């Protein structure tokens, strides 16, 4: 159990302690808005959704074929095709000895109790021969089989995927109540940073974090307020934080969160609000800051691009999901087999970049050769992260914990 009173400045935090501390402080957004279904994907339901109708609305056929009375087929007498019922139309009552030509989705006519697939029938003129045994209910989809009128189809807090939006559409609802998107202000700190497209001088590097953060926030459908790069000075950092806090629910930065002389994030936050600086016992990662400026939460990620990426996935993502009104924010972990040895244990939890492949039906993970936090290529090569616990070694063939990028980047 994590002590809720611990002071995160006191010590190096474990990944779990840091996450617990953060999630305790994530305030869900309370403003609701209505969106139509075309803009609903990725949004989070602010209210339960109920159906007022049965889906399907009536008994209908699952096949192209003939609707008939099963008992007529058992008698072996010939059947007469008396009507044709394409989807979207309603047939007439079916009498004994009659069959209806019927197409997938069309309602079963009154009097019929089964459908026979067209492949098992021969129609000549109006007369029908059935070459199959037929039971009552064959190939009939029952009214309300998918959804019953009055049922709750989705709970508040659902982050809508395409199939969720489809389900809402299937009960005829055109608009839904969702929480407002989080507004996230971002800036990168560093005198050395240059924008792609500009000439890079001695000692300078291109700003990659700006694009990593932007993309990650786009996957969460956040509204982004991009303040660009900020030089390493107290005045510039204070300015940027003030500007960001005017509209943002959350301010996120990269770099400048160590305690070096050129790291101004802490000093600026001390001046404007509050901040906790942590050393998180993880690799890549380590320095992470959490604080407040006016009404905005603040999350400071490390400057190293791989560290910024990993700490976003592991801390910022669940934090933002919680802000969005979602309860279950933890990425799903799976077990796969190690196709590598990790002989040297360390005090920090490691999130190593790896690929998956299948070997004779077994899913195995292989590691990128360089796990340096300066090598962004490792994140591009990888399919996900292997989580290696503190003080653990791994031998080829061991079961290990896998975090897929499908999970972390969606
Ligand atoms: P810092 O945390 O500011 O000391 O930065 C750590 C390392 O990450 C340094 O090598 C920085 O040059 C690098 N870095 C910081 N910000 C960025 C950025 N936006 N894009 C690429 N590299 C960065
Ligand atoms: Mg820096």
XYZ file of C-alpha atoms and ligand atoms in Angstrom:
434
model
C 0.000 0.000 0.000
C 1.304 3.448 -0.873
C 1.367 5.932 1.977
C -0.903 8.797 0.817
C 1.009 11.291 2.987
C 4.448 10.668 1.558
C 6.333 13.655 0.282
C 7.533 12.932 -3.243
C 10.456 15.313 -2.840
C 11.938 13.107 -0.144
C 13.169 10.206 -2.194
C 13.362 8.487 -5.478
C 9.850 7.286 -6.323
C 8.957 3.967 -7.848
C 6.918 4.042 -11.060
C 3.847 2.894 -9.107
C 4.233 5.575 -6.433
C 4.631 8.324 -9.031
C 1.583 7.120 -10.952
C -0.510 6.819 -7.812
C 0.474 10.342 -6.755
C -0.432 11.715 -10.192
C -3.775 9.957 -10.551
C -4.833 11.175 -7.111
C -4.383 14.707 -8.426
C -5.981 14.388 -11.862
C -9.163 16.467 -11.851
C -11.777 15.354 -14.375
C -13.142 18.025 -16.691
C -16.748 18.886 -15.798
C -17.931 20.860 -18.852
C -20.305 18.924 -21.084
C -21.020 19.520 -24.742
C -23.208 17.925 -27.388
C -21.564 16.440 -30.474
C -23.060 14.729 -33.472
C -21.963 11.216 -34.287
C -19.604 12.337 -37.048
C -17.402 14.017 -34.410
C -17.920 11.470 -31.651
C -14.958 9.094 -32.112
C -12.365 9.629 -29.382
C -14.720 11.657 -27.189
C -15.765 10.513 -23.731
C -19.432 10.022 -22.874
C -20.630 12.368 -20.137
C -23.889 10.424 -19.688
C -25.076 6.833 -20.003
C -26.646 6.029 -23.360
C -29.930 4.074 -23.378
C -31.822 2.602 -26.283
C -35.495 3.385 -26.760
C -35.883 0.666 -29.389
C -35.273 -3.007 -30.013
C -32.402 -3.875 -32.330
C -33.227 -5.502 -34.640
C -36.688 -3.924 -34.538
C -38.422 -7.068 -35.855
C -37.692 -10.749 -36.510
C -35.763 -10.813 -39.783
C -33.818 -13.184 -41.976
C -30.088 -13.776 -41.614
C -29.899 -15.274 -45.127
C -31.055 -14.824 -48.676
C -33.586 -17.646 -49.179
C -37.217 -18.569 -48.572
C -39.399 -17.869 -45.544
C -41.908 -20.663 -44.919
C -43.569 -22.867 -42.316
C -41.217 -25.621 -41.118
C -44.161 -28.033 -40.793
C -44.964 -27.684 -44.527
C -41.475 -28.913 -45.427
C -41.783 -31.884 -43.056
C -45.054 -32.899 -44.836
C -43.142 -33.042 -48.111
C -45.872 -31.348 -50.161
C -44.842 -28.756 -52.741
C -44.711 -25.078 -51.865
C -45.835 -22.083 -53.885
C -43.766 -18.906 -53.916
C -46.416 -16.264 -53.298
C -44.422 -13.080 -52.647
C -41.007 -11.417 -52.743
C -39.641 -9.500 -49.689
C -36.436 -7.495 -50.267
C -34.801 -5.722 -47.257
C -36.617 -2.480 -46.529
C -40.078 -3.847 -47.369
C -42.724 -5.675 -45.324
C -44.412 -8.801 -46.700
C -47.991 -10.026 -46.427
C -49.240 -12.809 -44.195
C -47.992 -16.231 -45.349
C -50.571 -19.024 -45.642
C -50.007 -22.774 -45.306
C -48.316 -24.176 -48.403
C -46.743 -20.840 -49.312
C -43.152 -19.605 -49.285
C -41.796 -16.055 -49.600
C -38.648 -15.241 -51.550
C -36.751 -13.200 -48.902
C -33.455 -11.290 -48.699
C -31.056 -10.745 -45.763
C -32.408 -8.230 -43.249
C -36.011 -8.326 -44.502
C -38.687 -8.874 -41.846
C -40.127 -12.382 -41.526
C -43.743 -12.287 -42.737
C -46.497 -13.197 -40.328
C -47.232 -16.918 -40.524
C -43.671 -17.956 -41.425
C -41.485 -19.603 -38.766
C -38.240 -20.491 -40.581
C -35.934 -19.471 -43.411
C -34.202 -21.902 -45.773
C -31.019 -20.809 -47.540
C -31.448 -20.311 -51.294
C -28.635 -22.841 -51.909
C -30.871 -25.584 -50.476
C -33.887 -24.776 -52.678
C -34.872 -25.101 -56.335
C -37.482 -22.681 -57.682
C -39.177 -23.406 -61.024
C -41.770 -20.822 -61.915
C -43.780 -20.391 -58.691
C -43.108 -23.835 -57.322
C -40.415 -24.479 -54.753
C -38.591 -27.679 -53.810
C -36.697 -27.668 -50.502
C -33.752 -30.064 -50.216
C -33.113 -29.730 -46.500
C -34.517 -30.496 -43.095
C -36.018 -27.351 -41.611
C -36.542 -26.516 -37.941
C -38.666 -23.725 -36.491
C -36.488 -20.611 -36.035
C -33.825 -21.519 -38.621
C -31.911 -18.422 -39.848
C -34.232 -15.988 -38.069
C -32.653 -13.090 -36.168
C -35.041 -12.268 -33.350
C -36.330 -8.769 -32.506
C -34.229 -7.302 -29.674
C -31.566 -10.009 -30.039
C -28.791 -7.354 -30.073
C -30.357 -4.618 -27.921
C -33.615 -4.505 -25.978
C -35.649 -1.316 -25.685
C -34.712 0.438 -22.417
C -31.250 -1.179 -22.121
C -28.161 0.847 -21.209
C -25.921 0.386 -24.246
C -22.881 2.402 -23.087
C -21.935 3.847 -19.687
C -20.728 7.390 -19.004
C -16.931 7.461 -19.135
C -16.681 5.408 -22.335
C -14.045 6.699 -24.734
C -15.804 6.179 -28.019
C -14.284 3.868 -30.592
C -15.767 3.458 -34.076
C -17.822 0.427 -32.988
C -19.218 2.369 -30.000
C -20.329 5.185 -32.291
C -21.864 2.575 -34.578
C -23.816 1.098 -31.663
C -25.220 4.533 -30.778
C -26.187 5.044 -34.419
C -27.897 1.623 -34.448
C -30.430 2.846 -31.891
C -31.107 6.012 -33.866
C -29.466 8.613 -31.619
C -27.863 11.431 -33.649
C -26.165 13.478 -30.858
C -24.596 12.669 -27.514
C -23.281 14.466 -24.430
C -19.491 14.282 -24.052
C -16.942 15.956 -21.809
C -15.104 18.930 -23.267
C -11.701 18.014 -24.753
C -8.764 18.715 -22.445
C -6.825 21.831 -23.445
C -3.141 21.061 -23.176
C -0.479 23.743 -23.604
C 2.983 22.503 -24.557
C 6.419 24.007 -24.871
C 9.949 22.664 -25.199
C 12.751 24.193 -23.187
C 16.320 24.464 -24.442
C 18.639 27.091 -25.952
C 19.954 24.376 -28.251
C 16.650 23.722 -30.020
C 16.054 24.598 -33.661
C 12.881 23.982 -35.678
C 13.062 21.514 -38.610
C 13.553 23.497 -41.831
C 15.902 25.978 -40.186
C 19.695 25.824 -40.374
C 21.252 24.087 -37.411
C 24.352 25.836 -36.004
C 27.186 24.540 -33.851
C 25.876 23.108 -30.582
C 22.306 23.107 -31.791
C 19.884 20.215 -32.383
C 16.471 19.906 -33.931
C 13.448 19.990 -31.669
C 11.899 16.538 -31.891
C 9.974 16.536 -28.609
C 7.569 19.162 -29.877
C 6.393 16.715 -32.529
C 6.413 13.681 -30.270
C 4.257 15.479 -27.725
C 1.942 16.931 -30.366
C 1.384 13.511 -31.899
C 0.830 11.816 -28.558
C -1.713 14.446 -27.559
C -3.452 14.060 -30.912
C -3.893 10.339 -30.232
C -5.802 11.377 -27.098
C -7.884 13.930 -29.038
C -6.688 16.832 -26.894
C -6.897 20.440 -27.953
C -3.281 21.552 -28.228
C -1.960 25.039 -27.461
C 1.557 24.970 -28.897
C 3.927 27.610 -27.502
C 6.956 26.283 -29.395
C 10.486 26.396 -27.929
C 11.457 28.508 -24.947
C 15.051 29.564 -24.217
C 16.747 28.525 -20.998
C 16.040 31.590 -18.887
C 13.886 32.190 -15.848
C 12.054 35.134 -17.422
C 11.177 33.228 -20.604
C 10.018 30.176 -18.658
C 7.881 32.309 -16.302
C 6.375 34.091 -19.315
C 5.564 30.887 -21.126
C 3.961 29.343 -18.048
C 1.835 32.441 -17.492
C 0.731 32.477 -21.105
C -0.024 28.750 -21.025
C -2.026 28.963 -17.800
C -4.520 31.410 -19.307
C -6.436 28.683 -21.144
C -4.940 25.285 -20.441
C -6.244 22.512 -18.220
C -2.754 21.055 -18.342
C 0.654 22.491 -19.205
C 3.270 20.047 -20.436
C 6.920 20.775 -21.034
C 10.001 18.814 -21.994
C 13.498 19.446 -20.679
C 14.768 21.723 -17.971
C 13.421 19.599 -15.122
C 16.746 18.390 -13.762
C 18.375 20.456 -11.084
C 21.195 21.760 -13.267
C 22.036 25.457 -13.477
C 20.339 25.667 -16.865
C 17.082 24.095 -15.660
C 14.570 26.847 -14.959
C 11.295 24.977 -14.801
C 11.371 24.425 -11.058
C 12.380 28.021 -10.295
C 9.626 29.376 -12.540
C 6.991 27.143 -10.970
C 8.141 28.039 -7.460
C 7.559 31.659 -8.419
C 4.116 31.155 -10.025
C 2.566 28.199 -8.271
C 3.866 24.985 -6.840
C 5.937 22.055 -7.993
C 7.135 18.649 -6.878
C 10.273 17.387 -8.529
C 10.767 13.678 -8.613
C 13.405 11.288 -9.520
C 11.398 8.301 -10.723
C 13.188 4.976 -10.531
C 12.741 4.106 -14.187
C 14.780 3.901 -17.350
C 14.392 5.757 -19.626
C 12.994 8.697 -17.721
C 14.032 9.810 -14.284
C 13.296 13.523 -13.798
C 9.584 14.297 -13.872
C 7.858 17.317 -12.343
C 4.279 17.820 -11.280
C 2.741 21.071 -10.137
C 0.161 23.773 -10.579
C 0.055 27.224 -12.172
C -3.167 29.127 -11.473
C -5.902 26.661 -12.540
C -3.670 24.551 -14.772
C -2.019 21.311 -13.763
C 1.636 21.070 -14.763
C 3.575 18.032 -15.967
C 7.256 18.436 -16.795
C 8.808 15.593 -18.763
C 12.527 14.935 -19.297
C 14.301 16.504 -22.273
C 15.684 13.333 -23.739
C 13.284 12.385 -26.550
C 13.098 8.684 -25.622
C 12.528 9.624 -21.979
C 9.888 12.182 -22.925
C 8.133 9.561 -25.038
C 8.233 6.867 -22.341
C 7.184 9.122 -19.479
C 4.327 10.453 -21.583
C 3.097 6.918 -22.270
C 3.428 5.786 -18.676
C 2.429 8.897 -16.694
C 0.931 11.646 -18.852
C -1.375 9.322 -20.767
C -3.171 7.865 -17.719
C -3.243 11.331 -16.135
C -4.894 12.857 -19.221
C -7.302 9.929 -19.598
C -8.407 10.489 -16.001
C -8.880 14.206 -16.769
C -11.010 13.143 -19.718
C -13.410 11.351 -17.355
C -12.166 7.773 -17.779
C -11.876 5.416 -14.818
C -9.815 2.569 -16.270
C -6.678 4.370 -17.438
C -3.983 1.729 -17.097
C -2.559 0.260 -20.293
C -3.240 -3.467 -20.686
C -0.148 -5.544 -20.113
C 0.403 -8.946 -21.693
C 2.841 -11.777 -21.122
C 5.197 -12.781 -23.930
C 8.371 -14.860 -24.056
C 11.814 -13.263 -23.885
C 13.982 -13.942 -26.919
C 16.912 -12.261 -25.164
C 18.953 -12.365 -21.989
C 19.011 -9.468 -19.533
C 21.720 -10.576 -17.166
C 22.377 -7.344 -15.289
C 19.818 -6.343 -12.715
C 19.397 -2.680 -11.815
C 17.658 -0.589 -9.171
C 15.357 1.113 -11.715
C 12.432 -0.390 -13.624
C 13.357 -0.560 -17.297
C 11.079 -0.047 -20.280
C 13.067 -1.487 -23.143
C 12.180 -1.002 -26.779
C 11.370 -4.317 -28.429
C 9.745 -6.022 -31.378
C 7.414 -9.029 -31.304
C 7.576 -11.994 -33.627
C 5.895 -15.395 -33.632
C 8.079 -18.472 -33.472
C 6.196 -21.780 -33.839
C 3.068 -20.258 -32.312
C 4.885 -18.548 -29.430
C 5.003 -14.749 -29.287
C 8.539 -13.639 -28.498
C 10.166 -10.256 -27.881
C 13.552 -9.163 -29.205
C 15.344 -6.004 -28.104
C 16.683 -3.083 -30.080
C 20.485 -3.269 -29.837
C 20.848 0.189 -28.264
C 18.677 1.030 -25.290
C 20.310 4.444 -24.802
C 17.724 7.115 -24.023
C 19.317 9.303 -26.705
C 18.463 6.845 -29.500
C 15.027 7.806 -30.788
C 15.370 5.215 -33.574
C 14.711 2.523 -30.948
C 11.153 3.802 -30.491
C 10.592 3.832 -34.243
C 11.888 0.266 -34.673
C 9.933 -1.089 -31.720
C 6.382 -2.461 -31.530
C 6.199 -1.759 -27.820
C 7.985 -1.859 -24.491
C 9.159 -4.759 -22.358
C 8.805 -3.921 -18.683
C 11.675 -5.307 -16.632
C 11.081 -4.982 -12.884
C 13.552 -3.442 -10.462
C 16.312 -5.849 -9.388
C 15.302 -8.471 -11.967
C 17.214 -10.448 -14.541
C 15.696 -12.164 -17.554
C 16.739 -15.374 -19.278
C 15.777 -16.351 -22.810
C 12.478 -18.285 -22.556
C 11.226 -16.421 -19.468
C 7.734 -14.951 -19.432
C 7.956 -11.144 -19.494
C 5.567 -8.193 -19.396
C 4.718 -6.508 -22.662
C 3.174 -3.067 -23.285
C 2.108 -2.726 -26.897
C 2.269 0.591 -28.742
C -1.287 -0.113 -29.978
C -2.242 0.283 -26.347
C 0.031 3.220 -25.467
C -0.509 5.225 -28.640
C -4.264 5.054 -28.852
P 17.402 18.590 -20.374
O 16.409 17.755 -19.604
O 16.877 19.927 -20.728
O 18.717 18.629 -19.676
O 17.653 17.811 -21.743
C 18.208 16.513 -21.777
C 18.672 16.161 -23.178
O 17.573 16.152 -24.076
C 19.657 17.139 -23.768
O 20.587 16.411 -24.536
C 18.796 18.001 -24.663
O 19.538 18.589 -25.713
C 17.794 17.010 -25.176
N 16.566 17.709 -25.508
C 15.873 18.526 -24.686
N 14.782 19.001 -25.300
C 14.748 18.448 -26.527
C 13.866 18.551 -27.638
N 12.771 19.315 -27.577
N 14.136 17.845 -28.759
C 15.238 17.071 -28.808
N 16.115 16.937 -27.808
C 15.884 17.614 -26.672
Mg 17.710 21.664 -21.328
